[in-house]
mmCIF file of C-alpha atoms and ligand atoms in Angstrom:
data_model
loop_
_atom_site.group_PDB
_atom_site.id
_atom_site.type_symbol
_atom_site.label_atom_id
_atom_site.label_comp_id
_atom_site.label_asym_id
_atom_site.label_seq_id
_atom_site.Cartn_x
_atom_site.Cartn_y
_atom_site.Cartn_z
ATOM 1 C CA UNK A 29 -16.134 -4.726 -37.476
ATOM 2 C CA UNK A 30 -16.477 -1.446 -35.804
ATOM 3 C CA UNK A 31 -19.712 -0.107 -34.390
ATOM 4 C CA UNK A 32 -21.569 2.953 -35.676
ATOM 5 C CA UNK A 33 -23.926 4.643 -34.353
ATOM 6 C CA UNK A 34 -27.223 3.870 -37.002
ATOM 7 C CA UNK A 35 -26.312 0.088 -35.895
ATOM 8 C CA UNK A 36 -28.691 -1.536 -33.560
ATOM 9 C CA UNK A 37 -26.361 -1.789 -29.874
ATOM 10 C CA UNK A 38 -27.304 -4.682 -27.948
ATOM 11 C CA UNK A 39 -26.160 -6.653 -25.026
ATOM 12 C CA UNK A 40 -24.144 -9.522 -25.007
ATOM 13 C CA UNK A 41 -24.034 -11.987 -21.487
ATOM 14 C CA UNK A 42 -21.739 -14.859 -21.496
ATOM 15 C CA UNK A 43 -22.768 -17.148 -18.471
ATOM 16 C CA UNK A 44 -20.832 -20.553 -17.657
ATOM 17 C CA UNK A 45 -18.560 -22.572 -15.260
ATOM 18 C CA UNK A 46 -15.136 -21.164 -14.073
ATOM 19 C CA UNK A 47 -12.730 -21.455 -16.542
ATOM 20 C CA UNK A 48 -14.831 -22.325 -19.215
ATOM 21 C CA UNK A 49 -13.044 -19.506 -21.267
ATOM 22 C CA UNK A 50 -15.770 -17.192 -21.301
ATOM 23 C CA UNK A 51 -14.045 -14.140 -20.224
ATOM 24 C CA UNK A 52 -11.414 -14.653 -22.913
ATOM 25 C CA UNK A 53 -14.594 -15.131 -25.292
ATOM 26 C CA UNK A 54 -15.825 -12.054 -24.010
ATOM 27 C CA UNK A 55 -13.368 -10.002 -24.016
ATOM 28 C CA UNK A 56 -12.390 -10.673 -27.402
ATOM 29 C CA UNK A 57 -16.026 -9.980 -28.872
ATOM 30 C CA UNK A 58 -16.238 -6.671 -27.224
ATOM 31 C CA UNK A 59 -12.677 -5.890 -28.729
ATOM 32 C CA UNK A 60 -13.808 -6.772 -32.304
ATOM 33 C CA UNK A 61 -17.577 -5.216 -32.089
ATOM 34 C CA UNK A 62 -16.501 -2.316 -30.046
ATOM 35 C CA UNK A 63 -18.026 -2.655 -27.284
ATOM 36 C CA UNK A 64 -17.443 -2.498 -23.522
ATOM 37 C CA UNK A 65 -16.275 -5.989 -21.780
ATOM 38 C CA UNK A 66 -17.422 -6.089 -18.165
ATOM 39 C CA UNK A 67 -15.820 -8.947 -16.328
ATOM 40 C CA UNK A 68 -18.425 -9.775 -13.437
ATOM 41 C CA UNK A 69 -16.043 -12.602 -11.448
ATOM 42 C CA UNK A 70 -13.514 -10.074 -11.140
ATOM 43 C CA UNK A 71 -15.818 -7.452 -9.646
ATOM 44 C CA UNK A 72 -16.472 -10.217 -6.771
ATOM 45 C CA UNK A 73 -13.492 -11.214 -6.797
ATOM 46 C CA UNK A 74 -11.816 -7.302 -5.886
ATOM 47 C CA UNK A 75 -14.754 -7.933 -2.967
ATOM 48 C CA UNK A 76 -13.317 -10.738 -1.944
ATOM 49 C CA UNK A 77 -9.796 -9.350 -1.919
ATOM 50 C CA UNK A 78 -11.046 -6.400 0.592
ATOM 51 C CA UNK A 79 -12.247 -8.624 2.768
ATOM 52 C CA UNK A 80 -9.095 -10.687 3.385
ATOM 53 C CA UNK A 81 -7.521 -7.442 3.599
ATOM 54 C CA UNK A 82 -9.979 -5.799 6.429
ATOM 55 C CA UNK A 83 -10.133 -8.984 8.812
ATOM 56 C CA UNK A 84 -13.404 -10.189 7.843
ATOM 57 C CA UNK A 85 -11.722 -13.759 7.348
ATOM 58 C CA UNK A 86 -12.077 -15.944 10.485
ATOM 59 C CA UNK A 87 -9.285 -18.159 10.655
ATOM 60 C CA UNK A 88 -11.052 -20.911 9.573
ATOM 61 C CA UNK A 89 -11.835 -19.630 6.447
ATOM 62 C CA UNK A 90 -15.795 -18.416 7.087
ATOM 63 C CA UNK A 91 -16.697 -14.732 5.756
ATOM 64 C CA UNK A 92 -17.657 -12.001 8.234
ATOM 65 C CA UNK A 93 -20.660 -11.184 6.513
ATOM 66 C CA UNK A 94 -22.134 -8.333 8.777
ATOM 67 C CA UNK A 95 -18.438 -6.615 8.862
ATOM 68 C CA UNK A 96 -18.438 -6.904 5.215
ATOM 69 C CA UNK A 97 -22.201 -6.020 4.934
ATOM 70 C CA UNK A 98 -21.721 -2.774 6.657
ATOM 71 C CA UNK A 99 -18.323 -2.376 4.325
ATOM 72 C CA UNK A 100 -19.940 -2.546 1.305
ATOM 73 C CA UNK A 101 -20.071 0.969 0.793
ATOM 74 C CA UNK A 102 -16.694 1.787 1.169
ATOM 75 C CA UNK A 103 -15.971 -0.529 -1.308
ATOM 76 C CA UNK A 104 -15.452 1.095 -4.715
ATOM 77 C CA UNK A 105 -14.455 -1.284 -7.921
ATOM 78 C CA UNK A 106 -13.947 0.300 -11.004
ATOM 79 C CA UNK A 107 -12.360 -0.932 -14.225
ATOM 80 C CA UNK A 108 -9.416 0.613 -16.036
ATOM 81 C CA UNK A 109 -9.536 0.321 -20.136
ATOM 82 C CA UNK A 110 -6.679 -2.337 -21.619
ATOM 83 C CA UNK A 111 -3.882 -0.283 -21.869
ATOM 84 C CA UNK A 112 -0.619 -1.992 -23.792
ATOM 85 C CA UNK A 113 -1.292 -5.117 -22.300
ATOM 86 C CA UNK A 114 -4.699 -5.525 -23.611
ATOM 87 C CA UNK A 115 -5.707 -6.650 -20.561
ATOM 88 C CA UNK A 116 -8.343 -4.410 -18.846
ATOM 89 C CA UNK A 117 -7.879 -3.398 -15.074
ATOM 90 C CA UNK A 118 -9.632 -4.042 -12.050
ATOM 91 C CA UNK A 119 -9.636 -1.249 -9.826
ATOM 92 C CA UNK A 120 -10.227 -1.375 -5.746
ATOM 93 C CA UNK A 121 -10.922 2.017 -4.310
ATOM 94 C CA UNK A 122 -8.311 3.552 -7.096
ATOM 95 C CA UNK A 123 -6.014 0.485 -6.560
ATOM 96 C CA UNK A 124 -4.952 -1.711 -9.550
ATOM 97 C CA UNK A 125 -5.679 -5.055 -8.030
ATOM 98 C CA UNK A 126 -5.254 -7.054 -11.349
ATOM 99 C CA UNK A 127 -3.035 -9.677 -10.370
ATOM 100 C CA UNK A 128 -3.995 -9.417 -6.776
ATOM 101 C CA UNK A 129 -7.243 -10.991 -7.552
ATOM 102 C CA UNK A 130 -5.706 -13.854 -9.554
ATOM 103 C CA UNK A 131 -4.360 -15.457 -6.494
ATOM 104 C CA UNK A 132 -5.021 -18.802 -5.466
ATOM 105 C CA UNK A 133 -6.279 -17.243 -1.670
ATOM 106 C CA UNK A 134 -9.012 -14.879 -3.481
ATOM 107 C CA UNK A 135 -10.285 -17.997 -5.445
ATOM 108 C CA UNK A 136 -10.534 -19.751 -2.588
ATOM 109 C CA UNK A 137 -12.754 -17.443 -0.909
ATOM 110 C CA UNK A 138 -14.320 -15.886 -3.266
ATOM 111 C CA UNK A 139 -17.426 -18.334 -3.480
ATOM 112 C CA UNK A 140 -18.594 -17.935 -0.267
ATOM 113 C CA UNK A 141 -18.566 -14.224 -0.687
ATOM 114 C CA UNK A 142 -20.206 -14.219 -3.753
ATOM 115 C CA UNK A 143 -23.214 -16.126 -1.948
ATOM 116 C CA UNK A 144 -24.048 -13.119 0.368
ATOM 117 C CA UNK A 145 -27.043 -11.602 -0.594
ATOM 118 C CA UNK A 146 -25.896 -8.150 0.142
ATOM 119 C CA UNK A 147 -22.810 -8.389 -2.075
ATOM 120 C CA UNK A 148 -25.132 -9.784 -4.557
ATOM 121 C CA UNK A 149 -27.493 -6.721 -4.646
ATOM 122 C CA UNK A 150 -24.444 -4.151 -4.721
ATOM 123 C CA UNK A 151 -23.229 -5.843 -7.601
ATOM 124 C CA UNK A 152 -25.945 -6.551 -9.805
ATOM 125 C CA UNK A 153 -27.241 -2.760 -8.943
ATOM 126 C CA UNK A 154 -23.529 -1.663 -10.501
ATOM 127 C CA UNK A 155 -23.714 -4.003 -13.521
ATOM 128 C CA UNK A 156 -26.743 -2.596 -14.688
ATOM 129 C CA UNK A 157 -25.469 0.951 -14.617
ATOM 130 C CA UNK A 158 -22.457 -0.061 -16.877
ATOM 131 C CA UNK A 159 -25.217 -1.889 -19.158
ATOM 132 C CA UNK A 160 -27.794 1.181 -19.349
ATOM 133 C CA UNK A 161 -26.785 2.263 -22.540
ATOM 134 C CA UNK A 162 -26.442 -1.011 -23.995
ATOM 135 C CA UNK A 163 -23.453 -2.282 -26.119
ATOM 136 C CA UNK A 164 -21.590 -4.204 -23.648
ATOM 137 C CA UNK A 165 -20.415 -7.581 -23.447
ATOM 138 C CA UNK A 166 -20.764 -9.082 -19.779
ATOM 139 C CA UNK A 167 -19.632 -12.645 -18.835
ATOM 140 C CA UNK A 168 -20.296 -13.936 -15.316
ATOM 141 C CA UNK A 169 -22.631 -16.979 -13.975
ATOM 142 C CA UNK A 170 -26.061 -14.888 -13.798
ATOM 143 C CA UNK A 171 -25.829 -12.278 -16.152
ATOM 144 C CA UNK A 172 -28.289 -13.704 -18.494
ATOM 145 C CA UNK A 173 -30.821 -14.757 -15.513
ATOM 146 C CA UNK A 174 -30.542 -11.854 -12.772
ATOM 147 C CA UNK A 175 -28.526 -9.244 -14.377
ATOM 148 C CA UNK A 176 -29.533 -8.367 -17.306
ATOM 149 C CA UNK A 177 -32.831 -11.114 -18.588
ATOM 150 C CA UNK A 178 -34.217 -9.039 -21.321
ATOM 151 C CA UNK A 179 -30.032 -9.462 -23.127
ATOM 152 C CA UNK A 180 -30.361 -10.179 -27.060
ATOM 153 C CA UNK A 181 -27.790 -12.758 -27.228
ATOM 154 C CA UNK A 182 -27.336 -14.971 -24.020
ATOM 155 C CA UNK A 183 -24.461 -17.452 -24.227
ATOM 156 C CA UNK A 184 -24.071 -20.305 -21.651
ATOM 157 C CA UNK A 185 -20.780 -22.155 -21.700
ATOM 158 C CA UNK A 186 -19.373 -25.105 -20.663
ATOM 159 C CA UNK A 187 -16.985 -28.143 -20.702
ATOM 160 C CA UNK A 188 -15.691 -30.704 -18.387
ATOM 161 C CA UNK A 189 -13.968 -29.920 -15.097
ATOM 162 C CA UNK A 190 -10.797 -31.820 -16.013
ATOM 163 C CA UNK A 191 -10.365 -29.451 -19.357
ATOM 164 C CA UNK A 192 -11.128 -26.217 -17.068
ATOM 165 C CA UNK A 193 -8.701 -27.437 -14.624
ATOM 166 C CA UNK A 194 -6.284 -28.019 -17.365
ATOM 167 C CA UNK A 195 -6.530 -24.601 -18.775
ATOM 168 C CA UNK A 196 -6.660 -22.672 -15.162
ATOM 169 C CA UNK A 197 -3.147 -24.587 -14.464
ATOM 170 C CA UNK A 198 -1.495 -23.682 -17.600
ATOM 171 C CA UNK A 199 -2.547 -19.790 -16.993
ATOM 172 C CA UNK A 200 -1.614 -20.108 -13.731
ATOM 173 C CA UNK A 201 1.943 -21.663 -14.539
ATOM 174 C CA UNK A 202 2.435 -19.243 -17.135
ATOM 175 C CA UNK A 203 1.934 -16.536 -14.701
ATOM 176 C CA UNK A 204 4.524 -17.824 -12.489
ATOM 177 C CA UNK A 205 1.893 -19.238 -9.982
ATOM 178 C CA UNK A 206 3.225 -22.515 -7.774
ATOM 179 C CA UNK A 207 0.059 -24.647 -7.810
ATOM 180 C CA UNK A 208 -0.683 -28.140 -8.762
ATOM 181 C CA UNK A 209 -3.100 -29.850 -11.027
ATOM 182 C CA UNK A 210 -5.186 -31.473 -8.266
ATOM 183 C CA UNK A 211 -5.381 -28.335 -6.439
ATOM 184 C CA UNK A 212 -6.617 -26.230 -9.081
ATOM 185 C CA UNK A 213 -9.157 -29.176 -9.922
ATOM 186 C CA UNK A 214 -10.635 -29.420 -6.160
ATOM 187 C CA UNK A 215 -10.840 -25.027 -6.564
ATOM 188 C CA UNK A 216 -12.542 -25.499 -9.949
ATOM 189 C CA UNK A 217 -15.142 -28.576 -8.461
ATOM 190 C CA UNK A 218 -15.698 -26.873 -5.028
ATOM 191 C CA UNK A 219 -16.593 -23.381 -6.936
ATOM 192 C CA UNK A 220 -18.821 -25.246 -9.374
ATOM 193 C CA UNK A 221 -20.686 -26.752 -6.742
ATOM 194 C CA UNK A 222 -21.216 -23.406 -4.508
ATOM 195 C CA UNK A 223 -22.139 -21.607 -7.200
ATOM 196 C CA UNK A 224 -24.917 -24.057 -8.689
ATOM 197 C CA UNK A 225 -26.469 -24.461 -5.338
ATOM 198 C CA UNK A 226 -26.513 -21.045 -3.697
ATOM 199 C CA UNK A 227 -29.985 -19.728 -3.095
ATOM 200 C CA UNK A 228 -29.167 -16.061 -4.688
ATOM 201 C CA UNK A 229 -28.775 -16.101 -8.428
ATOM 202 C CA UNK A 230 -27.430 -19.558 -8.438
ATOM 203 C CA UNK A 231 -25.401 -20.604 -12.043
ATOM 204 C CA UNK A 232 -27.878 -22.235 -14.446
ATOM 205 C CA UNK A 233 -28.648 -21.599 -18.183
ATOM 206 C CA UNK A 234 -31.209 -19.435 -18.827
ATOM 207 C CA UNK A 235 -33.983 -20.925 -20.541
ATOM 208 C CA UNK A 236 -33.448 -18.489 -23.640
ATOM 209 C CA UNK A 237 -29.563 -18.318 -23.730
ATOM 210 C CA UNK A 238 -27.599 -20.741 -26.511
ATOM 211 C CA UNK A 239 -25.633 -23.589 -24.904
ATOM 212 C CA UNK A 240 -21.872 -23.915 -26.151
ATOM 213 C CA UNK A 241 -19.744 -27.048 -25.267
ATOM 214 C CA UNK A 242 -16.220 -25.473 -26.005
ATOM 215 C CA UNK A 243 -14.034 -28.589 -24.776
ATOM 216 C CA UNK A 244 -13.219 -29.745 -28.238
ATOM 217 C CA UNK A 245 -12.820 -26.107 -29.851
ATOM 218 C CA UNK A 246 -9.921 -23.767 -30.514
ATOM 219 C CA UNK A 247 -10.487 -20.499 -29.653
ATOM 220 C CA UNK A 248 -10.542 -19.217 -33.705
ATOM 221 C CA UNK A 249 -13.435 -21.607 -33.579
ATOM 222 C CA UNK A 250 -15.418 -20.481 -30.338
ATOM 223 C CA UNK A 251 -14.456 -16.431 -31.938
ATOM 224 C CA UNK A 252 -16.191 -17.609 -35.438
ATOM 225 C CA UNK A 253 -19.185 -19.413 -33.839
ATOM 226 C CA UNK A 254 -19.549 -16.222 -31.076
ATOM 227 C CA UNK A 255 -19.056 -13.948 -33.811
ATOM 228 C CA UNK A 256 -21.706 -15.414 -35.839
ATOM 229 C CA UNK A 257 -24.779 -15.384 -33.246
ATOM 230 C CA UNK A 258 -23.489 -11.886 -32.401
ATOM 231 C CA UNK A 259 -24.351 -10.907 -35.935
ATOM 232 C CA UNK A 260 -27.827 -12.612 -36.038
ATOM 233 C CA UNK A 261 -28.726 -10.713 -32.853
ATOM 234 C CA UNK A 262 -27.335 -7.525 -33.746
ATOM 235 C CA UNK A 263 -28.093 -7.499 -37.333
ATOM 236 C CA UNK A 264 -24.944 -6.007 -38.269
HETATM 237 O O1 DC B 324 -15.360 -15.921 -13.805
HETATM 238 P P1 DC B 324 -14.396 -15.877 -11.941
HETATM 239 O O2 DC B 324 -13.824 -17.167 -11.908
HETATM 240 O O3 DC B 324 -13.311 -14.812 -12.050
HETATM 241 O O4 DC B 324 -15.767 -16.092 -10.687
HETATM 242 C C1 DC B 324 -15.441 -15.561 -10.114
HETATM 243 C C2 DC B 324 -16.556 -15.834 -8.644
HETATM 244 O O5 DC B 324 -17.162 -15.024 -8.685
HETATM 245 C C3 DC B 324 -16.725 -17.370 -9.480
HETATM 246 O O6 DC B 324 -16.904 -18.428 -8.221
HETATM 247 C C4 DC B 324 -18.333 -17.385 -8.991
HETATM 248 C C5 DC B 324 -18.763 -15.408 -8.449
HETATM 249 N N1 DC B 324 -19.323 -15.159 -9.671
HETATM 250 C C6 DC B 324 -21.004 -14.376 -9.350
HETATM 251 O O7 DC B 324 -21.448 -15.389 -8.555
HETATM 252 N N2 DC B 324 -21.433 -14.175 -10.411
HETATM 253 C C7 DC B 324 -20.928 -13.464 -11.237
HETATM 254 N N3 DC B 324 -21.929 -12.796 -12.023
HETATM 255 C C8 DC B 324 -19.519 -13.638 -11.279
HETATM 256 C C9 DC B 324 -18.772 -14.236 -10.864
#
């Protein structure tokens, strides 16, 4: 299915809990329908990596908010289109940081970075710029509520914390990371807590989002479901 100019381009917002599989779904949908894919979580992760590298994290793992806020104009995030590996790469000030931003150190610090209002404001503006011409699939936590409240298709993905930790552990182990289920599970639960209780743009289902509990669905079943919703909304 390829998009042509006379077809109505829409914005697809896919929100949900960490490791719910939303990035995989979003990336595949974009590839199938010829849309741009943006992983908004990768942008928060890139800012977190910048903070770690530039002494903006205290020894007791608190973010030096004032320093990070002041440095925001120096943080430039972009994406390099997927190459042979089929993976889009996140660029931080011109450096490919795709692998580094998936590390446990970044994962443990990204939620406290994502509560900082100035960080959210800057990344939200950048995300809205990416969507200016529509034809975009973006996944995250606040895409359907804050970034694109008028998105034509909004999906809210959920699955139990145990299921999500199992998926994340598999992903990390396959990459060669040495982590335990307990560590990954604790990280998933803690991120859920921070993401849903923060003051600015907390993770919540938009009133007009369609909920998808994918705990018992195979990747191909999920894609089938999503393509169907996409066709309904885009008129393809
Ligand atoms: O999707 P992810 O796990 O890579 O996201 C990393 C973190 O970024 C997550 O803990 C919450 C934050 N985030 C956010 O606050 N808003 C978004 N739109 C996307 C991610």
